[in-house]
XYZ file of C-alpha atoms in Angstrom:
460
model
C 127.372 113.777 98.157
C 125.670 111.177 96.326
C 124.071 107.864 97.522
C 126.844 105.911 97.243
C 129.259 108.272 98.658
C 127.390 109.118 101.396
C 127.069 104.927 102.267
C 130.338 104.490 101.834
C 131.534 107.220 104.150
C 128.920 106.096 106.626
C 130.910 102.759 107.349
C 134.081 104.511 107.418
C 135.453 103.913 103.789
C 138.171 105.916 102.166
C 137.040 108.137 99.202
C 139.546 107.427 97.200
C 138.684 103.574 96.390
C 135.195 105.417 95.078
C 136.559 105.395 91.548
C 136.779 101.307 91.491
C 132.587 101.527 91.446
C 130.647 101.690 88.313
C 127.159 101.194 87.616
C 124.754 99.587 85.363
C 121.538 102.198 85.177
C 118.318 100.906 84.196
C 114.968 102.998 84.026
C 112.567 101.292 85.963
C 114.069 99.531 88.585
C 112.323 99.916 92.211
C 110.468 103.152 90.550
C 108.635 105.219 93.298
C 108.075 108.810 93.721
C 111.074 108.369 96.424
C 114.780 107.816 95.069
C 114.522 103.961 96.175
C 116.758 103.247 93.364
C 119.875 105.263 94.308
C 119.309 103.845 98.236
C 119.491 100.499 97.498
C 122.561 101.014 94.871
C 124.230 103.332 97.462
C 124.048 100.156 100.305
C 124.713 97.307 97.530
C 127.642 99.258 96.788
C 128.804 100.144 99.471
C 128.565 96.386 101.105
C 130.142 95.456 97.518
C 133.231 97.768 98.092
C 133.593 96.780 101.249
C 133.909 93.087 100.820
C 136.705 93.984 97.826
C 138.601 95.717 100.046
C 138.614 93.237 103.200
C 139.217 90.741 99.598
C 142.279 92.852 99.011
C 143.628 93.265 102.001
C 144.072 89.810 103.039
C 145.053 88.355 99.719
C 147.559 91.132 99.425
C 146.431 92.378 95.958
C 147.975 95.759 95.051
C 144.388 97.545 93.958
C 140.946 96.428 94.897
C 138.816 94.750 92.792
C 136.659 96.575 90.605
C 132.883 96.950 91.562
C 130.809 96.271 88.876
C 126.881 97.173 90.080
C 123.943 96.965 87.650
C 120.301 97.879 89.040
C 118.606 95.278 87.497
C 120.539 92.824 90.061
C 119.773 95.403 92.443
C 116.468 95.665 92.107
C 115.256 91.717 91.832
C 117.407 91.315 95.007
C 115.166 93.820 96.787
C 112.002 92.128 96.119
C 113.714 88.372 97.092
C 111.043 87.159 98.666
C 108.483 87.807 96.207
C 110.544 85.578 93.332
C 111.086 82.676 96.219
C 109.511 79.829 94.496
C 109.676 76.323 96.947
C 108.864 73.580 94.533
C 106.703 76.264 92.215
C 104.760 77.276 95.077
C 104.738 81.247 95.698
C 104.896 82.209 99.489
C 103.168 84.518 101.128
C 104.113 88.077 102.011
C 102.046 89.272 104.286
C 99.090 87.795 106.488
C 95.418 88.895 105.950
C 95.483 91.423 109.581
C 99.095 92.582 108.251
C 97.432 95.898 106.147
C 96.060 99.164 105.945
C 92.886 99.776 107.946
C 90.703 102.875 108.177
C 89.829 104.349 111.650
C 88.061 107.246 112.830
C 90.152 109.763 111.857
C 92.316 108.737 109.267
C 94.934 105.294 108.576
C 96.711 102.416 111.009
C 98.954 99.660 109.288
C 98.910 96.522 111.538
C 101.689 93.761 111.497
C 100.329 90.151 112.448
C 102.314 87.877 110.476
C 103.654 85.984 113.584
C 100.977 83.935 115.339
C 101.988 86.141 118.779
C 101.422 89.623 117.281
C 97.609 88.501 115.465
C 97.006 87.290 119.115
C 97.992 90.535 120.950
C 96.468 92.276 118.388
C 92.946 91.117 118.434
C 93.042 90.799 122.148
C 94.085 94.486 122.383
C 90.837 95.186 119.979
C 88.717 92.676 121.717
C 88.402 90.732 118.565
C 88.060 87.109 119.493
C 89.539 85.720 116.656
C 90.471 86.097 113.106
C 87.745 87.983 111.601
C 88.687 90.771 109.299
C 85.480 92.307 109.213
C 85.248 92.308 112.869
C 88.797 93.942 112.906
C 87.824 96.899 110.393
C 84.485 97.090 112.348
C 86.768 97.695 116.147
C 89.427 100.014 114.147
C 86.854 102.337 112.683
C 85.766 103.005 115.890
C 88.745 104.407 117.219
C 91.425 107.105 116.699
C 94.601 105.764 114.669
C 97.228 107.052 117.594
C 94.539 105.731 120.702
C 94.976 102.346 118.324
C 98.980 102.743 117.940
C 99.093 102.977 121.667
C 96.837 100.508 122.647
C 97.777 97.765 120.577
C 101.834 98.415 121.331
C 100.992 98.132 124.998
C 99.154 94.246 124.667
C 102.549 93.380 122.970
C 100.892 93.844 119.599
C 101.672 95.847 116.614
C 100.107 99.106 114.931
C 100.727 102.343 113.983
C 99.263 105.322 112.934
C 99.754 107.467 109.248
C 101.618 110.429 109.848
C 102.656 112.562 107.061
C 106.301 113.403 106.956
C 105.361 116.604 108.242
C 103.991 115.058 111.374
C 106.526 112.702 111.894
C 109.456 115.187 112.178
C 107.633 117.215 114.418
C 107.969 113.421 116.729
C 110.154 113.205 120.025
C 111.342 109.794 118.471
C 112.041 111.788 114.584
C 114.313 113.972 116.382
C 116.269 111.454 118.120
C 116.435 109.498 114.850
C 117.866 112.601 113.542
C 120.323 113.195 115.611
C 122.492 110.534 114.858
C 124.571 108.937 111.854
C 123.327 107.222 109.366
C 125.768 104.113 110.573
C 126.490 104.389 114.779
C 130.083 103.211 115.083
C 132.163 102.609 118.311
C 135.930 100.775 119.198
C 134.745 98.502 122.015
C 137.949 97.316 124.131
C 141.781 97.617 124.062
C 142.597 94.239 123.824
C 144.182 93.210 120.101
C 141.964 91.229 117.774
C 143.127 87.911 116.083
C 144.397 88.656 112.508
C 142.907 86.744 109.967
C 144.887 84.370 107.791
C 145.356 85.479 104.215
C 143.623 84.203 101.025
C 144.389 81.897 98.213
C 142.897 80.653 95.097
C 139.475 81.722 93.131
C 136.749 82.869 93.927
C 138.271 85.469 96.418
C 135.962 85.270 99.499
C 136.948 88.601 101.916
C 134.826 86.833 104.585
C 136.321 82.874 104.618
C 137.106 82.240 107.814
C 135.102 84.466 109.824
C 132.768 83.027 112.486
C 129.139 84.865 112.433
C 126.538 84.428 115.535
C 123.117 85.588 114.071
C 120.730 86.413 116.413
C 117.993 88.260 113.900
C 115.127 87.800 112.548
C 112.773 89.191 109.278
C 114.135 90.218 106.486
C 117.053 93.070 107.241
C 119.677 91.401 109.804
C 119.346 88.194 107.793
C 119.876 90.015 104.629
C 122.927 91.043 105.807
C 124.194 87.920 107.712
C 123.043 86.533 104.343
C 125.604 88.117 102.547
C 128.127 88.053 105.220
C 127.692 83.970 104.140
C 128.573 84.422 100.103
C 131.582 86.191 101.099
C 132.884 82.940 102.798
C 131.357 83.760 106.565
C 130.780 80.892 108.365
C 127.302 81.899 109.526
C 125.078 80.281 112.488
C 121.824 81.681 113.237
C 120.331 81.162 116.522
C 116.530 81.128 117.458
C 114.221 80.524 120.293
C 113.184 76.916 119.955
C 109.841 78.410 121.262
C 109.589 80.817 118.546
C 110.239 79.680 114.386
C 110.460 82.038 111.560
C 108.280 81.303 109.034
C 109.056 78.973 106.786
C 109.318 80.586 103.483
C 111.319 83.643 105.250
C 113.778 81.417 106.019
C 113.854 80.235 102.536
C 114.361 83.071 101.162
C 117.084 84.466 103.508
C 118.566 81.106 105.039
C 121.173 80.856 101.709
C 124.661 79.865 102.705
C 123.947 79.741 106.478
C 123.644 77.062 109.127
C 120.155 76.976 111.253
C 119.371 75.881 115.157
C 118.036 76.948 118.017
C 119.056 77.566 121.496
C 117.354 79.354 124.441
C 119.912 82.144 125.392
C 119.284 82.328 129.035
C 118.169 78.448 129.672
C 121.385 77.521 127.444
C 124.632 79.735 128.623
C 127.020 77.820 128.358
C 126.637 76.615 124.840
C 126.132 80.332 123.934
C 129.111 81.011 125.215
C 131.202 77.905 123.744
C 130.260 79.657 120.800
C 131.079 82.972 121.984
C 134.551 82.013 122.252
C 135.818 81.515 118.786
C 133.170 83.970 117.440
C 134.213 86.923 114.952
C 130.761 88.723 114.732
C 127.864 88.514 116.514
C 124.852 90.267 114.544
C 121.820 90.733 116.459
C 118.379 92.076 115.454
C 115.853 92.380 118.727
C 114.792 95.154 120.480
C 117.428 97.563 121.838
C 117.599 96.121 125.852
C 116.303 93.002 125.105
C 119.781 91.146 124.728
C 121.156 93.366 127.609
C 119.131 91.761 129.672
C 120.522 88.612 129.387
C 124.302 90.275 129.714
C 124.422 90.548 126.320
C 125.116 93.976 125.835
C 127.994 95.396 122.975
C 130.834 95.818 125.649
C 129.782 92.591 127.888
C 129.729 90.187 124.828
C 133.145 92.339 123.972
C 135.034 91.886 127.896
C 134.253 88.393 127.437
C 135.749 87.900 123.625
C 138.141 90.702 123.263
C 138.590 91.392 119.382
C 134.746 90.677 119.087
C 132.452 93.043 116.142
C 128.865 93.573 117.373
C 126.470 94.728 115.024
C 123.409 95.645 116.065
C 119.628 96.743 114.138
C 116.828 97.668 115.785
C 113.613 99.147 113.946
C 113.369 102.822 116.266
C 116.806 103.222 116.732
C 118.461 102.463 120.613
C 117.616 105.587 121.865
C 114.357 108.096 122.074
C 110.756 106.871 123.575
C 110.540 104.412 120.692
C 113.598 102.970 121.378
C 111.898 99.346 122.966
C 109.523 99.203 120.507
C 108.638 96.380 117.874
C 108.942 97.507 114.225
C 108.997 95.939 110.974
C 109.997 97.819 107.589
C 106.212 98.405 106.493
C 105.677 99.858 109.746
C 108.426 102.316 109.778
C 107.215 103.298 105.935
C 103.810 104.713 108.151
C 105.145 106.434 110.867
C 107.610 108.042 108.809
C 105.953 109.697 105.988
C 106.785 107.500 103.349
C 103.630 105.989 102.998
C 102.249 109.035 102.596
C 104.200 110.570 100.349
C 104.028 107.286 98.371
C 99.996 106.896 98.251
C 99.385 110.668 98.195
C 96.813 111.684 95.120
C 95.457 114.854 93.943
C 92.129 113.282 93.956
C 91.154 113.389 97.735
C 88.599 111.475 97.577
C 90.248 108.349 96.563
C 93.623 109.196 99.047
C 94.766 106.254 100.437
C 98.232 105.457 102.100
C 101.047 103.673 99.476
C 104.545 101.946 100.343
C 107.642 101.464 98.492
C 108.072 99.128 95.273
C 109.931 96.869 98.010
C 110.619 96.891 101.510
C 113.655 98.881 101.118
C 114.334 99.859 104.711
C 114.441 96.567 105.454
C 116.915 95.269 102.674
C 118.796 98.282 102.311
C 119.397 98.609 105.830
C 120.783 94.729 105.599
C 123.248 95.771 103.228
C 124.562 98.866 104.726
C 125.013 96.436 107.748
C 126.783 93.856 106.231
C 129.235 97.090 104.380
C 129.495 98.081 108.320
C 130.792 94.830 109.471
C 133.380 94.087 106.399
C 135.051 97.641 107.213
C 134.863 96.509 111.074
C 136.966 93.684 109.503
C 139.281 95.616 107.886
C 139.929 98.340 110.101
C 140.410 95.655 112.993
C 142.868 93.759 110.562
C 144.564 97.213 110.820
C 144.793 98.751 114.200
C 143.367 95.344 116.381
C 140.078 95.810 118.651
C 136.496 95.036 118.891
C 133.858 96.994 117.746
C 130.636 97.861 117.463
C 128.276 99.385 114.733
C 124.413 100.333 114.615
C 122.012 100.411 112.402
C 117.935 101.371 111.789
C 115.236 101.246 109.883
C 114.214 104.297 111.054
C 117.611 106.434 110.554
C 117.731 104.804 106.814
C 113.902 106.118 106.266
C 115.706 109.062 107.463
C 118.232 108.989 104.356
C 115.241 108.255 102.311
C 113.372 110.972 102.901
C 115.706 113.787 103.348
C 119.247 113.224 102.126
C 119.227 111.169 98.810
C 118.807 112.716 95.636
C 117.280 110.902 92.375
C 119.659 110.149 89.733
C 119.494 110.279 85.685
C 117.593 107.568 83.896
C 119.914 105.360 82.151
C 119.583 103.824 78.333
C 118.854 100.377 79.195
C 115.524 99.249 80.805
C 114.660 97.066 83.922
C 112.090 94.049 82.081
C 113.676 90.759 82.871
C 114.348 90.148 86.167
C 114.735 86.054 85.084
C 118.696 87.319 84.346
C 119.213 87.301 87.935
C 117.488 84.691 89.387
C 118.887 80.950 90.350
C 117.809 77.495 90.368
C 118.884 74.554 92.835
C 117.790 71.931 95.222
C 117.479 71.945 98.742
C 116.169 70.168 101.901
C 113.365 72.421 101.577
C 112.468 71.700 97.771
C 113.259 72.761 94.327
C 114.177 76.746 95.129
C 114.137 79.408 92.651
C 115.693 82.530 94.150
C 117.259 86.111 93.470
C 120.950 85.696 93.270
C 123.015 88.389 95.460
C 123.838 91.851 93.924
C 127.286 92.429 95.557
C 129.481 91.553 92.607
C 133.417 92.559 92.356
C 135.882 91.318 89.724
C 136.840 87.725 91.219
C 134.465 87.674 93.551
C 131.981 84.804 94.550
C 128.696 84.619 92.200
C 126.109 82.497 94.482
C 126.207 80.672 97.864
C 127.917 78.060 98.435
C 124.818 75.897 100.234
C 121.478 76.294 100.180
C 119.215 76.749 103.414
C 118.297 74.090 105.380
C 115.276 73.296 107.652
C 114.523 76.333 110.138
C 116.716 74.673 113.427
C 117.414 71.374 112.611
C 121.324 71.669 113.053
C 123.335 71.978 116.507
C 124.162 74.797 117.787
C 127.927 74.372 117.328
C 130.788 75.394 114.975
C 130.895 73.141 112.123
């Protein structure tokens, strides 16, 4: 099967609306020696396809829309956050611990980009503050898995190179394996509200549809993102005690609503919310939600009809399943950055990652494909439902099922094409408009993001 097949029949889609997909191949885009290309063209598409469809089906058209992909779109949307200007200022990917680091015996890639994680970390390393040659000095000291474990049990975040050799051989690899690329599940019996059907131009699949976001980063916003250019109403929800950082939001805020609200301290304006909800998208650790009784089926009993969509770095199952992850660390554990830095000099052998963080936005795009054909099939045949997602099953796909496809005539040299201008209440924004395009569909958000919390926590 190729990429795009294979995405498509991951969410559930019918092969025979295949054909209404065509793409625009440029040599160049997202070039690695893995086929990042066809990934993130399988998971545009397939999110694309699935938005024409729900776009169809409730404005009654007699064919879907046509799908229209070109890589070039693709491929600037995959590196977002590195064309985020705020006022002409460039943010900042990654924080000076968030890197490679040498040890003992080989490679560890930290994660400290949250003020939390750079304080577990150097606590767990006995560091006492932010000191990068200190850091290297405490790393290169120790083995890269005596690190991984250390550092993951002070809360912090680190893990060791494996090659991809290693990390199949991996209790967690063959959990990961064991399951589908997209988890999905019917959650209760009762019948789901049928959404109204649509009018007028541009078609948005999603108007209507009410959105709880409870992620974070870069992939469940990605796909709540684009869950909000289809017409979603979209409000994300954060710990007042914890803020994203301020140009992630930027970059991933677009057409979305922000505040915060303390899930356990707050209950009964979670679940005011909760009551008129469509989707709930949530991105934390697999228990951590559970916890608070809100599991899949408990958020479900208590809004019949209800999709849950839920991402998690390890996946919700094998010894990794509570652990903290982020895109560049799943690259390292699962071979990727190996097989992306390796060399035939040894000498100057040194771990690599993807041209983008590919797990991460790939992964929010397969999402946001899982919870349009939710829509769909619950516009059908009624009932809740519930689909999964991880970074580590997509690495998965990566690494073992995609194949590379044929260079195309045209060349990927001016991203500017698919970038966008406009003003906000955070500045002058330049940004990377969306890649899911379909004949009639929307082609940008319809607001810009906001400041990180500043609007109630209600419906507007």
């Amino acid at each position: 099967m190729t990429g795009i097949s294979t995405a498509w029949s991951a969410v559930g889609g019918a092969p025979a609306l295949l054909p209404r997909v065509s793409t625009v191949v440029r040599e160049g885009a997202l070039h690695a020696r893995l086929p990042v290309r066809e990934l993130a063209r399988a998971c545009v598409g397939a999110c694309a396809l699935a938005a024409a469809e729900l776009g169809a089906q409730r404005a009654g058209l007699a064919e879907v829309p046509e799908v229209r992909l070109d890589d070039g779109a693709i491929a600037t949307a995959f590196v977002s956050e590195r064309h985020l200007l705020v006022d002409g200022r460039a943010p900042v990917d990654f924080a000076p611990l968030s890197r490679f680091w040498r040890t003992a015996d080989g490679w560890v890639r930290t994660h400290a980009n949250y003020p939390h994680h750079r304080a577990r970390l150097l606590a767990a390393l006995g560091v006492p503050q932010e000191d990068p040659a200190a850091v290297a000095a405490a790393l290169a000291e120790r083995s890269a898995h005596e690190i991984e474990e250390s550092v993951y049990a002070a809360g912090g975040l680190a893990v060791a190179l494996r090659t991809p050799e290693e990390w199949a051989a991996h209790t967690q690899a063959a959990a990961v394996a064991r399951r589908p690329l997209v988890e999905r599940e019917r959650l209760d019996t009762a019948r789901a509200r049928v959404l109204p059907p649509l009018d007028g131009t541009p078609l948005l699949p999603a108007a209507g549809v009410r959105v709880l976001d409870l992620t974070r980063v870069i992939a469940g916003p990605v796909a709540t993102r684009t869950l909000a250019l289809l017409g979603a109403e979209v409000l994300r929800l954060d710990p007042p005690r914890l803020p994203e950082l301020a140009d992630q939001h930027a970059d991933t805020g677009f057409g979305k609503r922000s505040a915060t609200l303390d899930l356990a301290a707050d209950r009964r304006v979670f679940e005011e919310l909760l009551a008129t909800a469509d989707v709930v998208v949530t991105g934390y650790r697999p228990g951590a939600l559970d916890r608070l009784g809100l599991s899949a089926r408990e958020l479900a009993e208590r809004r019949p009809g209800l999709v849950v969509a839920q991402l998690s770095a390890w996946g919700a199952y094998g010894p990794w399943r509570e652990r903290r992850g982020f895109d560049s660390l799943v690259q390292v554990a699962t071979g990727i950055a190996a097989i992306e830095g390796a060399t035939t000099d040894a000498a100057a052998e040194r771990p690599g990652a993807l041209p983008a963080q590919a797990l991460d936005h790939g992964t929010g795009y397969l999402l946001a494909a899982a919870v349009l054909r939710a829509l769909t099939e619950r516009q059908e045949q009624g009932y809740g439902r519930c689909v999964r997602l991880s970074l580590a099953r997509t690495a998965r796909w990566l690494t073992n099922g995609i194949r590379p496809g044929p260079e195309g005539d045209l060349t990927y040299d001016a991203p500017d094409a698919w970038l966008g201008e406009q003003d906000s209440a955070l500045g002058r924004l330049r940004y990377a408009r969306s890649p899911v395009s379909f004949a009639g569909g929307p082609v940008d958000w319809a607001r810009p993001p906001g400041v990180w919390g500043a609007e109630p926590a209600r419906w507007a």
